[in-house]
Coordinates of C-alpha atoms and ligand atoms in Angstrom, one line a residue:
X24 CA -40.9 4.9 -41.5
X25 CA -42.1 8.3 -40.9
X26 CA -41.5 7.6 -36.9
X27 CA -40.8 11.4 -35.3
X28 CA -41.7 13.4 -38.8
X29 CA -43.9 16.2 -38.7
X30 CA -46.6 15.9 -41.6
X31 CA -48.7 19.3 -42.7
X32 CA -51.8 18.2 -44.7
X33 CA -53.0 21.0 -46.3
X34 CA -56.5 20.6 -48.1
X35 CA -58.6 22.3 -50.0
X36 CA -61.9 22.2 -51.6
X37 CA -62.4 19.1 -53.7
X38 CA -64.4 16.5 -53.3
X39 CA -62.0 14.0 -52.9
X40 CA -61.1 15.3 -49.6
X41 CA -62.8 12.7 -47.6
X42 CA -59.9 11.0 -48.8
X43 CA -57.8 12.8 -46.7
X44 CA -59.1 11.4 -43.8
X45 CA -57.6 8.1 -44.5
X46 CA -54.3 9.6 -45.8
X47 CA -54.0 11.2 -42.2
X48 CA -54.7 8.1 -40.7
X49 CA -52.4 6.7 -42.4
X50 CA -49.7 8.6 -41.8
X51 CA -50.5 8.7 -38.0
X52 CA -50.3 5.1 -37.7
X53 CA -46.6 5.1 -39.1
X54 CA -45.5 7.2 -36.4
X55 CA -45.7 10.7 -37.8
X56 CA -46.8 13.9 -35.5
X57 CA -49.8 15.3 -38.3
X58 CA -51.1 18.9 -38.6
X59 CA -53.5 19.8 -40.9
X60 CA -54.4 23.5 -43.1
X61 CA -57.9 23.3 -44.4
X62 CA -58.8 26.0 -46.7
X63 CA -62.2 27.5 -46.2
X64 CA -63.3 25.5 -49.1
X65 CA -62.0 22.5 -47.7
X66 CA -64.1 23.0 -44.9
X67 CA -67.4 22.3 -46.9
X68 CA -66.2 19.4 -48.3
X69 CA -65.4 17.7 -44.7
X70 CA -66.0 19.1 -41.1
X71 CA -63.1 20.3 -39.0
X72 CA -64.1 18.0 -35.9
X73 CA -63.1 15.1 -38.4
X74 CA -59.7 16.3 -39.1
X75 CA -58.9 16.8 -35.9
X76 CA -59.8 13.9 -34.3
X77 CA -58.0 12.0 -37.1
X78 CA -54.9 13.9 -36.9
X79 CA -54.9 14.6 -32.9
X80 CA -53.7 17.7 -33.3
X81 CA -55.8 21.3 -33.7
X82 CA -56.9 22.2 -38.0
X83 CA -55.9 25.6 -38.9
X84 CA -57.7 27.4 -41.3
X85 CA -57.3 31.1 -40.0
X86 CA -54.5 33.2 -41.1
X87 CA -55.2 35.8 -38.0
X88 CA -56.3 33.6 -35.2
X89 CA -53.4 31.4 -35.1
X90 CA -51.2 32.7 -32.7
X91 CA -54.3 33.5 -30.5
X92 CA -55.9 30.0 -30.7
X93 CA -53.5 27.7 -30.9
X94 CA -50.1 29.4 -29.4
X95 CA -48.0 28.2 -31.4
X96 CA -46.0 31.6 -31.6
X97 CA -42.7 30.2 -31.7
X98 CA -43.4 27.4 -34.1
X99 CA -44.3 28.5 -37.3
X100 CA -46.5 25.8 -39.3
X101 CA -43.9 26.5 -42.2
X102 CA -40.9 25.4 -40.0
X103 CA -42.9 22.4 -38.0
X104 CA -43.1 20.8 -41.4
X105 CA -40.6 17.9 -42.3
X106 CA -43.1 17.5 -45.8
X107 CA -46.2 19.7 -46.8
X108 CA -48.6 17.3 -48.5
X109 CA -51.4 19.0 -50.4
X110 CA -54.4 16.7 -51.0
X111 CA -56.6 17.4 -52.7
X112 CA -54.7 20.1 -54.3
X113 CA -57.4 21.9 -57.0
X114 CA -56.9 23.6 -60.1
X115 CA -56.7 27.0 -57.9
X116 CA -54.6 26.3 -55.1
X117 CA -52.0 25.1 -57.8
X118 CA -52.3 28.2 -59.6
X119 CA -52.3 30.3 -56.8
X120 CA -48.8 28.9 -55.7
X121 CA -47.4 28.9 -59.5
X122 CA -48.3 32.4 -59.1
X123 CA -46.4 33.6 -56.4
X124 CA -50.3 34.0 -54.2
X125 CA -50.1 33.5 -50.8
X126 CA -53.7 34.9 -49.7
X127 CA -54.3 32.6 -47.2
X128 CA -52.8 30.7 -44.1
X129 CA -52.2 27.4 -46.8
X130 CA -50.4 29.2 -49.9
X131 CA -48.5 31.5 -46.9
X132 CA -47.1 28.3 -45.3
X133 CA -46.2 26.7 -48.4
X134 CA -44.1 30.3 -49.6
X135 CA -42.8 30.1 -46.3
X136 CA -41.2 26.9 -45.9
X137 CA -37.9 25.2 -47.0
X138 CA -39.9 21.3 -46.6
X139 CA -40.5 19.3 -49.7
X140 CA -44.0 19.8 -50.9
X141 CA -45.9 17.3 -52.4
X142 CA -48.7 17.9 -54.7
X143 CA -51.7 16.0 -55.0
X144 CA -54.2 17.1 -57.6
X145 CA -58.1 16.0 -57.9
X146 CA -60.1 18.0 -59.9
X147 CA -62.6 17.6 -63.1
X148 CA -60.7 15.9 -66.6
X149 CA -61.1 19.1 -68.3
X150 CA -59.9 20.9 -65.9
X151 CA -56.7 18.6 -65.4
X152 CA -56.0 18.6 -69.2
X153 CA -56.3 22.3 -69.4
X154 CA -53.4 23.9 -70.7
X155 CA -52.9 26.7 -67.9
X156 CA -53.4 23.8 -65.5
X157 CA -50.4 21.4 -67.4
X158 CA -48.5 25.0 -67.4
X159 CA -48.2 25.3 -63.6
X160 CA -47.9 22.3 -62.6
X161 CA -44.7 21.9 -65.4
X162 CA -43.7 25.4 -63.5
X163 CA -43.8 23.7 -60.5
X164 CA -42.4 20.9 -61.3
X165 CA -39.1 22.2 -62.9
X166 CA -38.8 24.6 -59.1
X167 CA -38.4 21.7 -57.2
X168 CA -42.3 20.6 -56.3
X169 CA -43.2 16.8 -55.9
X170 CA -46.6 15.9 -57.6
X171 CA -48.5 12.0 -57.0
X172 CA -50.5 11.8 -60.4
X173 CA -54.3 11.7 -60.5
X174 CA -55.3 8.3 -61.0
X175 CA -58.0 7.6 -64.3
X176 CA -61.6 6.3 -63.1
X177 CA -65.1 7.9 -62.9
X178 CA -65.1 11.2 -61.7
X179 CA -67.6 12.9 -59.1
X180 CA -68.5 14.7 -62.5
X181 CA -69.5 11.3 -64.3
X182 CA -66.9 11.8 -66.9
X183 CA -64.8 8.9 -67.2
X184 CA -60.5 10.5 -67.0
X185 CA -58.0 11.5 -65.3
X186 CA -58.7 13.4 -62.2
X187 CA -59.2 11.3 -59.2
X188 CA -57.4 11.9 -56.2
X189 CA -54.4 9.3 -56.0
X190 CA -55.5 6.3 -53.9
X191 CA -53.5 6.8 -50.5
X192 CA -51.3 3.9 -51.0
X193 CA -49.6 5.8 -53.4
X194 CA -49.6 9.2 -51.6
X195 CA -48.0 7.2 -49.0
X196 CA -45.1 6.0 -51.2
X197 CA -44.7 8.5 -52.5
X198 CA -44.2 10.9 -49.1
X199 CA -42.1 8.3 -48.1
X200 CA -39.9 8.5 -51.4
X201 CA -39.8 11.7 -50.8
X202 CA -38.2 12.5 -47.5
X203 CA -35.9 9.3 -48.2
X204 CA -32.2 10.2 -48.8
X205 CA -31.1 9.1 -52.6
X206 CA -28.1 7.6 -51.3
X207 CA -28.4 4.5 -53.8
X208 CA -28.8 7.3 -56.7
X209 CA -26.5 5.6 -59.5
X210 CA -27.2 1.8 -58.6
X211 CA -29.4 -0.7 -61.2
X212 CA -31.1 -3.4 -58.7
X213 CA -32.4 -6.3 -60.1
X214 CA -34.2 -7.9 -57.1
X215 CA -35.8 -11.6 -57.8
X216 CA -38.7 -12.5 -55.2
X217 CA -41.2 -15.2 -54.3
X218 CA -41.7 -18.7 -55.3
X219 CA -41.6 -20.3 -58.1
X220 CA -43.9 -23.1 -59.8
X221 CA -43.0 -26.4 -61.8
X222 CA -45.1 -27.9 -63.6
X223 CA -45.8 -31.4 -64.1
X224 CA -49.1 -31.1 -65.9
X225 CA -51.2 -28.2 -67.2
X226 CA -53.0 -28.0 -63.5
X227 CA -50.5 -29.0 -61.2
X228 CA -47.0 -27.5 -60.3
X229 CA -44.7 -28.2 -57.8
X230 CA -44.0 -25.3 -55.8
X231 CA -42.8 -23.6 -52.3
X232 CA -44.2 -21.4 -49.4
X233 CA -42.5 -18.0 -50.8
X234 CA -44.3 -15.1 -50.4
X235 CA -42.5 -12.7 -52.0
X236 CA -43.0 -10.1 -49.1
X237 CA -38.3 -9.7 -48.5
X238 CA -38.0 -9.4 -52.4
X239 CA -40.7 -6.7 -52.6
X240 CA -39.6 -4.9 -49.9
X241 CA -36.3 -4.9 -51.0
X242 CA -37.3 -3.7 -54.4
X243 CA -39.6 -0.9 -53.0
X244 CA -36.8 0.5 -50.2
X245 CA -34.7 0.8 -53.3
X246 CA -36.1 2.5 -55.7
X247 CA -37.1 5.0 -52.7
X248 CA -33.8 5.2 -51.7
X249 CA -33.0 6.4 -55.4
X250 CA -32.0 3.1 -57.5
X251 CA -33.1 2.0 -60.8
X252 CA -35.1 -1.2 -60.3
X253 CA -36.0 -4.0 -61.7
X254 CA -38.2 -6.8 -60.0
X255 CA -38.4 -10.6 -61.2
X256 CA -41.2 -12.1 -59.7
X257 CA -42.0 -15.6 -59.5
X258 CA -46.2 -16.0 -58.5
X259 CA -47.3 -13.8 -55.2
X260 CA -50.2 -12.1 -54.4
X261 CA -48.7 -8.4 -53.6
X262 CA -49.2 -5.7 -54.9
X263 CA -46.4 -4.6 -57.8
X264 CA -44.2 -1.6 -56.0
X265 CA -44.7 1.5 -57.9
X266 CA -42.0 3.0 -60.2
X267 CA -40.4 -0.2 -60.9
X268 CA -40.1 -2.4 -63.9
X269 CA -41.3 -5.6 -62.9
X270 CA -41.1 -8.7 -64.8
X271 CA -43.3 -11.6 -63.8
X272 CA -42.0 -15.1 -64.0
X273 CA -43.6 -18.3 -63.2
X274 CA -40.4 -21.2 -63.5
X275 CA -36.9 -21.1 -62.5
X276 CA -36.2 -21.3 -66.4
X277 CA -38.5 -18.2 -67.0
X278 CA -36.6 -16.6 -63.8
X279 CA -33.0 -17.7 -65.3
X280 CA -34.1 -16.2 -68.8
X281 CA -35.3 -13.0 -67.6
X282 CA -32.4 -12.5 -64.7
X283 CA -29.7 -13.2 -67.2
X284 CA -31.6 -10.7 -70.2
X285 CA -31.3 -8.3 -67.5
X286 CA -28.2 -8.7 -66.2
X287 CA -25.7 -6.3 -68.0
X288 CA -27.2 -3.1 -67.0
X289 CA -27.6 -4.1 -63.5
X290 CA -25.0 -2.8 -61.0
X291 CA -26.5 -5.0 -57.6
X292 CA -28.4 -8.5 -58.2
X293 CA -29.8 -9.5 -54.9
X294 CA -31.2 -13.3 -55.0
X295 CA -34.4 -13.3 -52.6
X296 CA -36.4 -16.0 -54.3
X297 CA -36.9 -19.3 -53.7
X298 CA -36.0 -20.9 -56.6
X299 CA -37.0 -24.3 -56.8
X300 CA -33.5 -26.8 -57.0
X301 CA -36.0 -29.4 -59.2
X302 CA -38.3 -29.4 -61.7
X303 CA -40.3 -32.3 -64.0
X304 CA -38.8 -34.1 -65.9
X305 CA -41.7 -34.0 -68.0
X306 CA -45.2 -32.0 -68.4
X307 CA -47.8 -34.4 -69.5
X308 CA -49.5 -32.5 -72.0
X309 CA -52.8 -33.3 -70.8
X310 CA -54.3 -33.3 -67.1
X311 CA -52.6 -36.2 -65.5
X312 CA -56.0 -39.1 -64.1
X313 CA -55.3 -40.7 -61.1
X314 CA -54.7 -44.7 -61.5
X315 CA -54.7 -47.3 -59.3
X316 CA -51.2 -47.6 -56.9
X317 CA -48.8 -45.2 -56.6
X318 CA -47.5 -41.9 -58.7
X319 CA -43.8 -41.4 -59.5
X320 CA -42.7 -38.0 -60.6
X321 CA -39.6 -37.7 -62.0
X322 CA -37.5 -34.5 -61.1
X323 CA -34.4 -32.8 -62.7
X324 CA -32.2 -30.2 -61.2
X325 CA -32.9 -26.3 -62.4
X326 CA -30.1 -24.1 -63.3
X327 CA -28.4 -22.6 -60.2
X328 CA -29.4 -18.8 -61.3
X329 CA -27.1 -17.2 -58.4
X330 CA -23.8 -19.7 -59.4
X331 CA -24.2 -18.4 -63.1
X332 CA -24.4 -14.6 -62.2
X333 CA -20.9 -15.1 -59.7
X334 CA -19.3 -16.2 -62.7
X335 CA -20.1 -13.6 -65.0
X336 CA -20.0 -10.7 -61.9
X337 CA -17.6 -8.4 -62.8
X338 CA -17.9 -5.3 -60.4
X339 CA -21.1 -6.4 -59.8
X340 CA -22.5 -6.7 -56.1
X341 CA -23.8 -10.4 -55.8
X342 CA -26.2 -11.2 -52.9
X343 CA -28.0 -14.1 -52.0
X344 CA -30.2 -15.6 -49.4
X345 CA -29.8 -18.4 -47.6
X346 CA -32.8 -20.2 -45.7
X347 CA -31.8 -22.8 -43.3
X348 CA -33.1 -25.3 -40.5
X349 CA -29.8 -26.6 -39.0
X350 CA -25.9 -25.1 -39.0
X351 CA -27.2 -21.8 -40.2
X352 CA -24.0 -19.8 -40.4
X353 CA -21.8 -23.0 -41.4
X354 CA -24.3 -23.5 -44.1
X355 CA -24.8 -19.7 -45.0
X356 CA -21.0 -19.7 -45.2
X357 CA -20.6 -22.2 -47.3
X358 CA -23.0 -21.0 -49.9
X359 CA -21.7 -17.4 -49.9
X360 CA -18.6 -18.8 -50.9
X361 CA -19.3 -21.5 -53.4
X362 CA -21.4 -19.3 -55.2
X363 CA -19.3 -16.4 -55.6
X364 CA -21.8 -13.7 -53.9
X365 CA -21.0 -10.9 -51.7
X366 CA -23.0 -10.7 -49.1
X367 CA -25.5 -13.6 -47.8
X368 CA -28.6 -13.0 -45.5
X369 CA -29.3 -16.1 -43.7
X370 CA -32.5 -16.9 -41.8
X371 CA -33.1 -19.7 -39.5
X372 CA -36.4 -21.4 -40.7
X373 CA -37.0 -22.5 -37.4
X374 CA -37.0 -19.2 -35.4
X375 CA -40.4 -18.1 -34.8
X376 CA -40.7 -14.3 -36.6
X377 CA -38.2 -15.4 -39.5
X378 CA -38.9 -17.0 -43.2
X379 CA -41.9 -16.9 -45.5
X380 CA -45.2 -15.3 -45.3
X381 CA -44.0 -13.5 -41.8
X382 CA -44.1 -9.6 -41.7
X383 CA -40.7 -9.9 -39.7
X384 CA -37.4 -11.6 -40.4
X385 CA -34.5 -12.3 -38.1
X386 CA -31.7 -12.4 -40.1
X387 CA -27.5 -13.0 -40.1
X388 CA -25.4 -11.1 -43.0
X389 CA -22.2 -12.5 -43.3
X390 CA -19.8 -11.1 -45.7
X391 CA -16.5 -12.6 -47.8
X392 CA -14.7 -10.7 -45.1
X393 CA -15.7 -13.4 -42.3
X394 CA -18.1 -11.0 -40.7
X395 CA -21.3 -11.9 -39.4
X396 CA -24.4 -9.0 -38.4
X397 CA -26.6 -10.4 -36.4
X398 CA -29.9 -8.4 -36.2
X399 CA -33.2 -8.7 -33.9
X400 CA -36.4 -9.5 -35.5
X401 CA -37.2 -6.6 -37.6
X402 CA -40.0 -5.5 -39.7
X403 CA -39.0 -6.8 -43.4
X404 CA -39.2 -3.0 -44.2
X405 CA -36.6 -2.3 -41.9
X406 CA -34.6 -5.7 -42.4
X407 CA -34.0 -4.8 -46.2
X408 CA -32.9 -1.6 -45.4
X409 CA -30.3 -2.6 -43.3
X410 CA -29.5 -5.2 -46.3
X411 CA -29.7 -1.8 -48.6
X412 CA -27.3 0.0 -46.0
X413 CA -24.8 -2.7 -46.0
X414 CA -25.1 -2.7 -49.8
X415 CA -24.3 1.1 -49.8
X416 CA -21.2 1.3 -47.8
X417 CA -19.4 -1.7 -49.8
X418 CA -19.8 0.3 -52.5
X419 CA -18.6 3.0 -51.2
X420 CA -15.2 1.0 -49.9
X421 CA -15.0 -0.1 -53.3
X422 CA -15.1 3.0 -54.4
X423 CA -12.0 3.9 -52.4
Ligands
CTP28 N1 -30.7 -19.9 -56.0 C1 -30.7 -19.7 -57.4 N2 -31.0 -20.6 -58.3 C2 -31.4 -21.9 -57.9 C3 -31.4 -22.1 -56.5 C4 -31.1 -21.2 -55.6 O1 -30.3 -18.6 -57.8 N3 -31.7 -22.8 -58.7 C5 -30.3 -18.9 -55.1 C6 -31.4 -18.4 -54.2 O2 -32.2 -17.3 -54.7 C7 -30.7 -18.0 -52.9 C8 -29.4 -18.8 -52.9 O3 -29.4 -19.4 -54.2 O4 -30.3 -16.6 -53.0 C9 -29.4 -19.9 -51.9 O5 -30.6 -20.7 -52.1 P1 -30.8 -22.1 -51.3 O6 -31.9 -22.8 -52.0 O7 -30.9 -21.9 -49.9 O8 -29.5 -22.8 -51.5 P2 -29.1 -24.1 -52.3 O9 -27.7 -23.8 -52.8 O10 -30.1 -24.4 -53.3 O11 -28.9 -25.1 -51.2 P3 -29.9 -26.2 -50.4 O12 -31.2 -26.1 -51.2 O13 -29.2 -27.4 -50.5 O14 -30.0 -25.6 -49.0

């Protein structure tokens, strides 16, 4: 996602900066061009050479031997920068910059530029909590600047607080949510994801190969993209997206309770689970022991979630997925319009790249217009923003 962005690191003197390493890594590896400020404090923390092999580009650090060194004279660091990214940002450098201070190539850059800056503080708990510190950062705050929250943990210190640097997984979201365009500011998601399990006795359940992974990247391109969201998840071993609400479900009943409690402050319900279409009839109370001959399990149909929500839609936007092995768009089609939805994203099981547990998708998106996108195989990042994008400009027609 951050393909042709210019990142500026800037780091100072904390002992989280080895950290930094990793964050630069990571942001090289999703396609951003990196350049990194290290403060002359930040240089005893972690060497130079190490930066600059990690970012591939030169480290400044000297306020008076740029243009010489690096001739750069055209391109000031200030301008380069799509996002300034301050980890670890200390007690000090955020006062400095609530201050109006720009003593040194890192606070100069940040006065100078019109990029978003994103503040990542690491420093002792007492320090965090201290009032002068709470009053800058609330100053710099309400001016405009981004902050990614110390996490709580052990501290190099040994006190036990808040103060860590914030693991990079979240720095990363949270650049990325930064330089995204709000333009689903207004809309309340509620995204449902993964598999989920039916239980016939209290170890066994009968369930599908659902990941999870289009629901959860739906819900996380959302809420960067400025949505309200809410995520019901049926079982899935990722990670919860930060800054949503997520409620975790394990049956299609749990998933029909807590989609329908949720439905009448949201403004988009998009349907990526697979819900199971049949349940138990009945959970043996106790573990079920194998006997001689065969085992018949009786199965009754779940409530169709998606049907119930067309029904009650209103100016709701209604979408649903559709996962098929034969007649895909027939079958897509079909469903789209039986169901009431808007929009249906149909996948061919049988294409290698599409369906569960993959990274990728290949998908259709066929419309109650009779239109039908067809898309290469995508990352699912980039599939459900393309969903999200489609989402986005029939609300805008509507809006017309
Ligand atoms: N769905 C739902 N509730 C169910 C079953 C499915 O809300 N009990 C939703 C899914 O989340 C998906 C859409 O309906 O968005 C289509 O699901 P799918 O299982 O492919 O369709 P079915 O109508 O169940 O058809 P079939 O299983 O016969 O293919």
């Amino acid at each position: 996602m951050l393909e042709g962005k210019n990142v500026l690191i800037g780091m100072t003197g904390g002992i989280a900066a080895y950290k930094t390493g990793e964050l630069i890594r990571e942001c090289v590896r999703r396609g951003a061009d990196v350049k990194a400020i290290m403060t002359d404090h930040a240089r005893e923390f972690m060497t130079p050479m190490t930066v600059q092999t990690l970012s591939r580009n030169p480290v400044f650090s000297d306020m008076f031997s740029l243009i010489k060194d690096y001739d750069i004279a055209h391109i000031s660091l200030a301008e380069y920068a799509d996002i300034v990214v301050i980890a670890p940002a200390t007690a000090n450098v955020i006062g400095k910059i609530a201050s109006g201070i720009a003593d040194d190539l890192l606070t100069t850059v940040i006065m100078a530029t019109r990029a978003p800056v994103l503040i990542c503080p690491a420093m002792n708990m007492h320090m965090y909590e201290n009032p002068i510190v709470q009053e800058n950062m609330a100053r710099l705050a309400a001016l405009g600047y981004h902050f990614v929250e110390p996490g709580y943990g052990e501290l190099a210190c040994k006190v036990t607080g808040p103060g860590r640097l914030a693991e990079v997984p979240e720095i990363m979201e949270a650049i990325e949510t930064t330089m995204t365009e709000k333009d689903l500011a207004g809309e309340r998601i509620l995204v449902t994801a993964g598999p989920t399990r039916e239980p016939f006795d209290p170890v066994r359940f009968i369930s599908n190969h659902s990941s999870g992974k289009m629901g959860y990247a739906l819900a996380a391109m959302a809420r960067r993209r400025g949505a309200q969201v809410t995520l019901v998840s049926g079982p899935s071993a990722l990670a919860q997206p930060v800054g949503i609400r997520f409620i975790a479900v394990s049956t299609a009943v749990e998933m029909w309770d807590a989609v329908m409690a949720n439905l009448e402050r949201t403004t988009v319900v998009i349907k990526a689970a697979a819900v199971a279409d049949y349940r138990p009839a009945e959970v043996a109370p106790n573990k079920i022991k194998k006997k001689e001959g065969p085992l018949t399990i009786k199965l009754v149909r779940n409530p169709d979630i998606i049907s119930e929500i067309g029904k009650r839609k209103g100016n709701r936007i209604l979408v649903g997925f559709a996962m098929e092995s034969e007649n895909l768009v027939e079958n897509a089609k079909g469903k789209l319009l039986a169901k009431k939805m808007d929009m249906i994203i149909a996948n061919d099981l049988t294409q290698e790249g599409a369906g569960f547990q993959t990274d990728t998708n290949i998908i259709k998106i066929l419309d109650r217009d009779g239109r039908v996108e067809e898309l290469p195989i995508m990352d699912k990042g980039d599939v459900a923003n393309r969903i999200l994008d489609r989402i986005r400009d029939m609300r805008a027609t509507r809006k017309r």
